[in-house]
mmCIF file of C-alpha atoms and ligand atoms in Angstrom:
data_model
loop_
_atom_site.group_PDB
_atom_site.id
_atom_site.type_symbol
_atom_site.label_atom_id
_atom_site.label_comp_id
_atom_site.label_asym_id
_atom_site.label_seq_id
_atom_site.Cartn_x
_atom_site.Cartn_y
_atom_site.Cartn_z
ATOM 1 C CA UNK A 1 118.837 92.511 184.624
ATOM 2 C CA UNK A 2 118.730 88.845 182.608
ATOM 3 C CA UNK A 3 115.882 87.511 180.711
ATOM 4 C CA UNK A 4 113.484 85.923 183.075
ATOM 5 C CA UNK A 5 112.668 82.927 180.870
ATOM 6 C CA UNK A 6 110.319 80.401 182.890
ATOM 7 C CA UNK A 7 107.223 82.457 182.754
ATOM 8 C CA UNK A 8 104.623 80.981 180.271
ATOM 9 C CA UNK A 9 101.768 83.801 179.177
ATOM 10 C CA UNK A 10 99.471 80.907 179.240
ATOM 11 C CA UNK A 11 99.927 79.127 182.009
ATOM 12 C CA UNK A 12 97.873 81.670 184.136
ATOM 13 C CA UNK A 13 98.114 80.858 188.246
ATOM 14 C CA UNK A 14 94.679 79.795 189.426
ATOM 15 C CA UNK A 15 93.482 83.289 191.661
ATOM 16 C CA UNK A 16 93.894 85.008 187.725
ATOM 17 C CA UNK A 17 91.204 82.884 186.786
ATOM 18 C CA UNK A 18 88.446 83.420 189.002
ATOM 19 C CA UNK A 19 85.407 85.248 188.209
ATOM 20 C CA UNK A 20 86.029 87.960 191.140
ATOM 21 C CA UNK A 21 89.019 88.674 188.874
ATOM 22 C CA UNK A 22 87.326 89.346 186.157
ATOM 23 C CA UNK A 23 84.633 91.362 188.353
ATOM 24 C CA UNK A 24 87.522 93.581 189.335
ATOM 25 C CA UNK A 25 89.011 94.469 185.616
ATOM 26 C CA UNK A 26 85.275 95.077 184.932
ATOM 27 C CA UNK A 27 84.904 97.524 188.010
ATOM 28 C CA UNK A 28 88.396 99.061 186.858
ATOM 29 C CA UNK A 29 87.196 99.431 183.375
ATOM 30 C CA UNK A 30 83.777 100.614 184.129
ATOM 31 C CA UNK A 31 85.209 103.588 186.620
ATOM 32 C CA UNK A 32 88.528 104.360 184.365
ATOM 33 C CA UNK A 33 90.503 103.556 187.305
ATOM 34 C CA UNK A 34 93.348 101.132 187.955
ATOM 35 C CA UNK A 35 93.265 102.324 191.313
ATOM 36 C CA UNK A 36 90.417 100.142 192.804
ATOM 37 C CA UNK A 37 91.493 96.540 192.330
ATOM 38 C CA UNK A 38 91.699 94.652 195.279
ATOM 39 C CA UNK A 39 95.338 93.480 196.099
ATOM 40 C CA UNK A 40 94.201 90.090 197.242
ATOM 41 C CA UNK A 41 94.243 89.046 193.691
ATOM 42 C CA UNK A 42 97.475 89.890 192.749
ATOM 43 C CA UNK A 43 99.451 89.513 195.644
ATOM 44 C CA UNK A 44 97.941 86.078 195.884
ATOM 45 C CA UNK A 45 100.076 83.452 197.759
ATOM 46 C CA UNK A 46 99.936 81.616 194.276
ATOM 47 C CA UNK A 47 100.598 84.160 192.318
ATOM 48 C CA UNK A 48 103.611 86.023 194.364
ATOM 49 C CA UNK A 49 105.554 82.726 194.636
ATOM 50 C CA UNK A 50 105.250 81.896 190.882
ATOM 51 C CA UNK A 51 107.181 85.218 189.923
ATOM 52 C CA UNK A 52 109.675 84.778 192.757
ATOM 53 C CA UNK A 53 110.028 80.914 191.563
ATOM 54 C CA UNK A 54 110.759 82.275 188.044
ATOM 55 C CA UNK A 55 113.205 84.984 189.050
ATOM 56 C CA UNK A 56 116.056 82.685 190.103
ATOM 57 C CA UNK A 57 114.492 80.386 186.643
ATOM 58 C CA UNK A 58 112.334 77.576 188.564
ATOM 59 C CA UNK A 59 108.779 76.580 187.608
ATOM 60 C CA UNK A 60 108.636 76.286 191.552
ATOM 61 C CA UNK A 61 110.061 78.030 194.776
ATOM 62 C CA UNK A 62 111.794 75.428 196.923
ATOM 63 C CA UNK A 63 113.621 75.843 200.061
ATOM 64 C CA UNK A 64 116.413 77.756 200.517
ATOM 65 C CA UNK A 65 116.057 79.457 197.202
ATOM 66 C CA UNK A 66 116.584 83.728 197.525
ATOM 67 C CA UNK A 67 113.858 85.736 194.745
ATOM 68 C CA UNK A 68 115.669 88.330 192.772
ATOM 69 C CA UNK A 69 114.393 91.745 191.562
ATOM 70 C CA UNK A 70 113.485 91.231 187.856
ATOM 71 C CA UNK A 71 115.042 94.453 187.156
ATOM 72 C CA UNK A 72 118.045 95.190 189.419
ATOM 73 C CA UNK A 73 118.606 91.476 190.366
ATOM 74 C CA UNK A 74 119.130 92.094 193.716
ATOM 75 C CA UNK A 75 117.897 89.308 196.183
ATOM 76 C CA UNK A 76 114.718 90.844 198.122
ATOM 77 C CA UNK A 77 115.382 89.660 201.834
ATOM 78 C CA UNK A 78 118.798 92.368 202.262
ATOM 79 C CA UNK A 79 116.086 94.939 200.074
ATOM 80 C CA UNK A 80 112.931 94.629 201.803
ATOM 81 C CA UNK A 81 109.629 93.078 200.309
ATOM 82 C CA UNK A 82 109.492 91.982 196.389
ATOM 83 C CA UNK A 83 106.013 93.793 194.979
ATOM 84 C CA UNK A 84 104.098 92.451 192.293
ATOM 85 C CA UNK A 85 104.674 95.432 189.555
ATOM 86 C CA UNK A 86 102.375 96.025 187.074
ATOM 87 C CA UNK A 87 105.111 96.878 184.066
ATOM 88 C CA UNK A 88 102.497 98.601 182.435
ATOM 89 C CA UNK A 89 101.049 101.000 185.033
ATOM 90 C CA UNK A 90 97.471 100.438 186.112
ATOM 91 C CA UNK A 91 96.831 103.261 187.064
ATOM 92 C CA UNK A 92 98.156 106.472 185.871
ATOM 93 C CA UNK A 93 101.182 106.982 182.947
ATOM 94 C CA UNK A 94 103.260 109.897 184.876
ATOM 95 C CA UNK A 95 105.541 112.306 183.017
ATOM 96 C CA UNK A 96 102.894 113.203 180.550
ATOM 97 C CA UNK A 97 102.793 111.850 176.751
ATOM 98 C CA UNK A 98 104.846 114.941 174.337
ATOM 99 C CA UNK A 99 101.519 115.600 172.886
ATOM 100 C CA UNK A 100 101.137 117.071 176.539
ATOM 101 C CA UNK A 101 97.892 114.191 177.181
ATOM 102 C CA UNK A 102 97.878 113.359 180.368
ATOM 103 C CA UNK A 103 97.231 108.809 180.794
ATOM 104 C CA UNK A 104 95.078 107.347 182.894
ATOM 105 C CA UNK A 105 96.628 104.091 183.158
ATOM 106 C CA UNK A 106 96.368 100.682 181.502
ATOM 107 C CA UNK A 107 93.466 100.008 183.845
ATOM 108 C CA UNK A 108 92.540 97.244 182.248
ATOM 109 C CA UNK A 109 95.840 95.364 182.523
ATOM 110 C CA UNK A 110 95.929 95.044 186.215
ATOM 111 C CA UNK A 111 94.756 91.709 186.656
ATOM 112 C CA UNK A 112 96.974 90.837 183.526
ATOM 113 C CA UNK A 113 99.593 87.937 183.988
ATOM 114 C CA UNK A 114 101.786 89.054 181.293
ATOM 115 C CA UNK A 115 102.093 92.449 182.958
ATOM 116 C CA UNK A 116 102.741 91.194 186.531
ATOM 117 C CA UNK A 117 106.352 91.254 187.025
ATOM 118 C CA UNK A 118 108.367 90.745 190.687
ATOM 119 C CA UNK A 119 110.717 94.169 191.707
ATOM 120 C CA UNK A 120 111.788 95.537 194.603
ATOM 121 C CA UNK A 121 110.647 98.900 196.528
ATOM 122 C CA UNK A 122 114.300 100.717 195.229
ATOM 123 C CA UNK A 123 113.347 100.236 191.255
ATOM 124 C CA UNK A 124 109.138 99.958 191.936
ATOM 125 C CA UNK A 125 109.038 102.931 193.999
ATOM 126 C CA UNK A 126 108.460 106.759 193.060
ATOM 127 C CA UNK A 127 111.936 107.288 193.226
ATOM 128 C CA UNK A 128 112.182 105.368 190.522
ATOM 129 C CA UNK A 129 109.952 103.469 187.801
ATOM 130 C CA UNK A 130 106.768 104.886 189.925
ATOM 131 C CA UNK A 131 103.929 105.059 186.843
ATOM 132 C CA UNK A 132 106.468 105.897 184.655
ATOM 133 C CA UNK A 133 106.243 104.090 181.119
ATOM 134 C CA UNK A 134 108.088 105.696 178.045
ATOM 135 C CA UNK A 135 107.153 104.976 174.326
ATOM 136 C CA UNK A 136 109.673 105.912 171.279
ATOM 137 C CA UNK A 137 106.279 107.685 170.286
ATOM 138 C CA UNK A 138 103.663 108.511 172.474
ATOM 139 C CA UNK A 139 101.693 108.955 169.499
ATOM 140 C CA UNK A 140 101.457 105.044 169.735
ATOM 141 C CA UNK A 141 100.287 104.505 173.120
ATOM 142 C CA UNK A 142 97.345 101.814 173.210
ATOM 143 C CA UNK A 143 93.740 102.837 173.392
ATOM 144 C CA UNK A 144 92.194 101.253 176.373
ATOM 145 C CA UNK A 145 89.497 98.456 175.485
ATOM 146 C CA UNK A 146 87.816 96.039 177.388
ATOM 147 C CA UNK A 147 88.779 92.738 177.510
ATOM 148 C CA UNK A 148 85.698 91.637 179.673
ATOM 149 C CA UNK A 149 83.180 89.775 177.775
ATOM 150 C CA UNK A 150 79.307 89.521 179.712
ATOM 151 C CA UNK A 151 77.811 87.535 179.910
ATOM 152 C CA UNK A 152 79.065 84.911 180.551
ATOM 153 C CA UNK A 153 81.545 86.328 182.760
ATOM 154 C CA UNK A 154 85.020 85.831 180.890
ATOM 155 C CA UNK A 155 88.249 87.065 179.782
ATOM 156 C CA UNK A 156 89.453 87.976 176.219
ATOM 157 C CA UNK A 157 93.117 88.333 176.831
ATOM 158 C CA UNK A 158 93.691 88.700 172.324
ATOM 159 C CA UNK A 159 94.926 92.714 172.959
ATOM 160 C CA UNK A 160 95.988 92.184 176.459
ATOM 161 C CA UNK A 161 98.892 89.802 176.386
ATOM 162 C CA UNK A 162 101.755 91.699 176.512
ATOM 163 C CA UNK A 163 103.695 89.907 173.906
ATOM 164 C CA UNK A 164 101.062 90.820 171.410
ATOM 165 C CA UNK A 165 101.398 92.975 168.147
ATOM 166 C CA UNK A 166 99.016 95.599 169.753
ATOM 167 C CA UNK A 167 101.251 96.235 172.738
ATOM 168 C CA UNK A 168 104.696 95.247 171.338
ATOM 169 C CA UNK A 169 103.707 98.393 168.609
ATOM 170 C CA UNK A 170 103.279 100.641 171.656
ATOM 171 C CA UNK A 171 107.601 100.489 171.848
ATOM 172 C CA UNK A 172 107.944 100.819 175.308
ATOM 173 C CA UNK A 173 111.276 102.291 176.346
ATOM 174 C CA UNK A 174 111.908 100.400 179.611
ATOM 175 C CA UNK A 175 113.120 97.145 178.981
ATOM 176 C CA UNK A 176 110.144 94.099 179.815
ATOM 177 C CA UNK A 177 113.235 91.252 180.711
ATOM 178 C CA UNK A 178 110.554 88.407 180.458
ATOM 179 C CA UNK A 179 110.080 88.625 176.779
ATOM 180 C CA UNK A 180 113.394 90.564 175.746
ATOM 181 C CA UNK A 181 116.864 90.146 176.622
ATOM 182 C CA UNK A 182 118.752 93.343 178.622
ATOM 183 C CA UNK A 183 122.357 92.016 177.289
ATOM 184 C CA UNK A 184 122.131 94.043 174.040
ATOM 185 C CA UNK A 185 120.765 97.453 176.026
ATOM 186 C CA UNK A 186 123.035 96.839 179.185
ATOM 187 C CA UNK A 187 126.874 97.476 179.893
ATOM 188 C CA UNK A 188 129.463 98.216 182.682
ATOM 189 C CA UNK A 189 132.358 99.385 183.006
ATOM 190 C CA UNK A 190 135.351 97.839 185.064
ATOM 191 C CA UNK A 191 133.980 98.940 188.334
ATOM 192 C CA UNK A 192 130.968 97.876 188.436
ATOM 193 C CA UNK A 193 128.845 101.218 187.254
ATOM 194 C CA UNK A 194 126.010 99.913 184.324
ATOM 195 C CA UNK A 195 125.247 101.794 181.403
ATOM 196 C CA UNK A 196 122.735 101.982 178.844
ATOM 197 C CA UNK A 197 123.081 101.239 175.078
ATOM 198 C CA UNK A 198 120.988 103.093 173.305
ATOM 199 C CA UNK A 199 117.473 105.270 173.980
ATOM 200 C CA UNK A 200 115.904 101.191 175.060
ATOM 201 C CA UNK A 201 118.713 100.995 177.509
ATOM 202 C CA UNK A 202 119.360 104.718 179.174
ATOM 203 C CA UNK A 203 116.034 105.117 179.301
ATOM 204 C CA UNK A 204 115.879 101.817 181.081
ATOM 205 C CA UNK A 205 118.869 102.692 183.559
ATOM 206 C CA UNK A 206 117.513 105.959 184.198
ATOM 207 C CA UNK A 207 113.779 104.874 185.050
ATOM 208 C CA UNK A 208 114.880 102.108 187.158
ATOM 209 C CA UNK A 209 117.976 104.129 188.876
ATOM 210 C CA UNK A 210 120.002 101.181 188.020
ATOM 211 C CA UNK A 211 123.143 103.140 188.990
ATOM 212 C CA UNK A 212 122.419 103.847 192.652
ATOM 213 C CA UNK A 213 125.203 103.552 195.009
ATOM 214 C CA UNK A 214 123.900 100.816 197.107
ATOM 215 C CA UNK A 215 123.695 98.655 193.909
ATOM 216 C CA UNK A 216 126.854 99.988 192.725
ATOM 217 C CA UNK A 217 128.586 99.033 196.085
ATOM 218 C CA UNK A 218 127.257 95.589 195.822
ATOM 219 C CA UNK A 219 128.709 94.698 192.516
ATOM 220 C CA UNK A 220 131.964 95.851 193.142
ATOM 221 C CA UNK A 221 131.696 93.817 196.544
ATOM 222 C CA UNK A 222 131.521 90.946 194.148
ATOM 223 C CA UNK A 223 134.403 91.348 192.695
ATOM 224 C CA UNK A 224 136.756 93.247 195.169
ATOM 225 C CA UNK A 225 136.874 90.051 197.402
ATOM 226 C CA UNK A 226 138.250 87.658 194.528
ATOM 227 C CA UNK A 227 140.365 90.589 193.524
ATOM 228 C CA UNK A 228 141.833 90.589 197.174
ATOM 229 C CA UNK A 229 142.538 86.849 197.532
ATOM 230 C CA UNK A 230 144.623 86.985 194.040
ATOM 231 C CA UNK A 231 146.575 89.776 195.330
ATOM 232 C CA UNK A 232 146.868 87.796 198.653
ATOM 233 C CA UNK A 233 148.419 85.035 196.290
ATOM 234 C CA UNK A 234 150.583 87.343 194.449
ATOM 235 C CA UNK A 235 151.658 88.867 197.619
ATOM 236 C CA UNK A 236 152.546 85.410 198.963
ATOM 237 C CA UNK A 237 154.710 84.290 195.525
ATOM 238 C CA UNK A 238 156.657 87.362 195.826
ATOM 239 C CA UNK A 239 158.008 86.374 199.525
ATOM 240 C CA UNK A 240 158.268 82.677 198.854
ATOM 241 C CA UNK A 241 155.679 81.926 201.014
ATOM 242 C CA UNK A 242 154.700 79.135 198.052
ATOM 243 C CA UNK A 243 156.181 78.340 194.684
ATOM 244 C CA UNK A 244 155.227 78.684 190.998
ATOM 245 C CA UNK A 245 152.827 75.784 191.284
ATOM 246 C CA UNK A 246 151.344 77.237 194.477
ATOM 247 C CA UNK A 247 150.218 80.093 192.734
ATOM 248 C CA UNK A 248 148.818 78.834 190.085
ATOM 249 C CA UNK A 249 146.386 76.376 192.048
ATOM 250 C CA UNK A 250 145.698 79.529 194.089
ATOM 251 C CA UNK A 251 145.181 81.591 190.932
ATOM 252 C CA UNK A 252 143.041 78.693 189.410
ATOM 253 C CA UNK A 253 140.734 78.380 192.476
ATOM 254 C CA UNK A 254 140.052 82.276 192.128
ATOM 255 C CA UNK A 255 139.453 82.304 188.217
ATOM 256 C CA UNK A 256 137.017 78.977 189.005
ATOM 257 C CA UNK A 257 135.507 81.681 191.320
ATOM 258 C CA UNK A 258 134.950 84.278 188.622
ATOM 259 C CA UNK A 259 133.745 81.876 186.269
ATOM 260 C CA UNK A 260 130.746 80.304 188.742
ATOM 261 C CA UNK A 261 129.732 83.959 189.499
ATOM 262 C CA UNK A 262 127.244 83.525 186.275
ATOM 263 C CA UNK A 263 124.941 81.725 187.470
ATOM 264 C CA UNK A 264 121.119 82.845 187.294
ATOM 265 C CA UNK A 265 119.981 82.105 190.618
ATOM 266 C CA UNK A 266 122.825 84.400 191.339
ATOM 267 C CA UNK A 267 122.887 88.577 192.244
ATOM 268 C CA UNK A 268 124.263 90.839 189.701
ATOM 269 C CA UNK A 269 124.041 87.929 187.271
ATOM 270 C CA UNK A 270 124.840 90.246 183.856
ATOM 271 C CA UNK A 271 127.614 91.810 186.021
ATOM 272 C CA UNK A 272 129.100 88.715 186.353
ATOM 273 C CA UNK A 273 128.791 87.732 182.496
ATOM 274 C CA UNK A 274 130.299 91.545 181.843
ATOM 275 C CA UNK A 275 133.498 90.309 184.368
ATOM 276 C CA UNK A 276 134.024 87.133 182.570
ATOM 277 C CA UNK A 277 133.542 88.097 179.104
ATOM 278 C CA UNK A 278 136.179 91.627 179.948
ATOM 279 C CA UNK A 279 138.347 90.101 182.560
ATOM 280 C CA UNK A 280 141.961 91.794 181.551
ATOM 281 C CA UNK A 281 140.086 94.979 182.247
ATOM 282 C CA UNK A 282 137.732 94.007 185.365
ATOM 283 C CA UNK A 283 140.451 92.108 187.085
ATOM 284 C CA UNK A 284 143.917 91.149 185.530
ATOM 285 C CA UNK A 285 144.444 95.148 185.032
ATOM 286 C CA UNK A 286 143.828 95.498 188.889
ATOM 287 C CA UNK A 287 146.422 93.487 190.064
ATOM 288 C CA UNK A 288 150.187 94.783 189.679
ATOM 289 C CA UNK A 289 152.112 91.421 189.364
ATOM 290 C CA UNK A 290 151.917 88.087 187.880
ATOM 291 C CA UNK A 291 149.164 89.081 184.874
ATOM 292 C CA UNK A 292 150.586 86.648 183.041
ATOM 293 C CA UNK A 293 150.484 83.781 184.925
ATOM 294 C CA UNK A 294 146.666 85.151 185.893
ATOM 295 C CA UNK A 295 145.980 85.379 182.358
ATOM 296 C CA UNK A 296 147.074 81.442 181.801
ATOM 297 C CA UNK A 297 144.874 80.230 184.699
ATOM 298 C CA UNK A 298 141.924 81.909 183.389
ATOM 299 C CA UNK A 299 142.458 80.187 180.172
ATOM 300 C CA UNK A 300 143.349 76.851 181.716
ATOM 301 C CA UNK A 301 139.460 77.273 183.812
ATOM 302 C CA UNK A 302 137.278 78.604 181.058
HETATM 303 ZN ZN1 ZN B 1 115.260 96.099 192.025
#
């Protein structure tokens, strides 16, 4: 997970601005039920392509460009179908509040922009996030209000925006990456497996399941096949196959490798920045020969 930074709270897409919107949050309010909105509206053409465009940090999806998961940054066409998510849950808050209150949802956030966010099935599903939605305190969870004003037939977005005091007080524990950035909450170690720092950040790990294997196995992919082409080098400088300066252009064109790895349009992007920033542990401690001269090319890239 990076901060997705493209997405303006203001700059609402068109179908979020239509009175059959705001007909829906007022059906959703009136009921109590976060259940009934029409999907149209959110999974709008419009809509759906603004939050991939802004997942691989583009005002605009162009050809040829892959959508990320906002939360496990995995590209969506190997994981299935991206879903709008609703990081506040629209309809129901499982795993009870402590105070043993059952919630019925921030029903009237599901038309919200702010709260529309791009994941895949693996961290949206009931496996994982689901309607879950931790607080520090659940004493501090949000009464609902209604943000519908009629007539006319309009929008008051003051308590609904989710960078706002009222819902920034609410101290979610899962980790909104559009108006916060993961890297303080978020760590590896050397093979790949993330961690959380912190309640914010094993909270977050845990909700989202950000240590399944298949995500796991991808990350290490990552790196195992740079790892494999320097050992391929070193392998080849041991039986003369080339000379000193051999291996260091070899060497360099891996660590060039490593280094282009962070990039946000990329998988795994905080993975990478976790390999580059510990690289004697993530790679030069991997390999069994020529660390030093490893150790110089990185330097000589970076
Ligand atoms: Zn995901």
């Amino acid at each position: 997970m990076i901060q997705i930074s493209r997405k303006n709270y203001d700059d609402i897409p068109e179908p979020l601005t239509r009175p059959g919107t705001f007909r829906q949050i007022e059906r959703a309010i009136v009921n109590m039920d976060g259940e009934k909105y029409n999907t149209t509206y959110y999974k709008d053409e419009i809509v759906v392509n603004k939050l991939k465009a802004f997942s691989v940090h583009k005002d605009d999806l162009n050809e040829g460009d892959r959508p990320k998961c906002y939360y496990c940054e995995s590209y969506v066409d190997h994981v299935a179908v991206l879903q709008v998510e609703h990081f506040r849950p629209k309809a129901k808050v499982d795993n009870i509040d402590n105070n043993g209150l059952p919630h019925s949802g921030y029903y009237w956030l599901g038309l919200e922009w702010s709260n529309l966010l791009l994941s895949c099935p693996n961290c949206n599903g009931k496996k994982a996030k689901g309607n879950r939605f931790p607080l520090v305190d659940s004493n501090n969870r949000t009464s609902a209000i209604n943000p519908i004003r009629n007539p006319p037939l309009s929008y008051d977005r003051t308590y609904c925006i989710a960078n706002q005091p009222t819902l920034l007080n609410e101290e979610p524990l899962l980790i909104n990456p559009e108006y916060e950035d993961p890297t303080p909450h978020l760590t590896f170690d050397e093979f790949g497996q993330i961690y959380g720092i912190g309640e914010k950040g094993e909270t977050t790990v845990d909700i989202l399941k950000l240590y399944r294997d298949p995500l796991l196995a991808a990350r290490q992919a990552k790196l195992n096949s740079i790892i494999e082409e320097i050992n391929l080098a070193c392998v080849a400088r041991q039986i003369n196959r080339i000379d000193d300066s051999g291996l260091k252009v070899w060497f360099e064109k891996e660590c060039t490798k490593v280094l282009e790895l962070d990039n946000v349009k990329n998988e795994y992007c905080l993975w990478s920045r976790y390999i580059i920033a510990n690289f004697e542990s993530c790679v030069v401690s991997k390999i069994h020969m020529y660390k030093d001269e490893l150790r110089l090319a990185f330097l000589q890239v970076g």
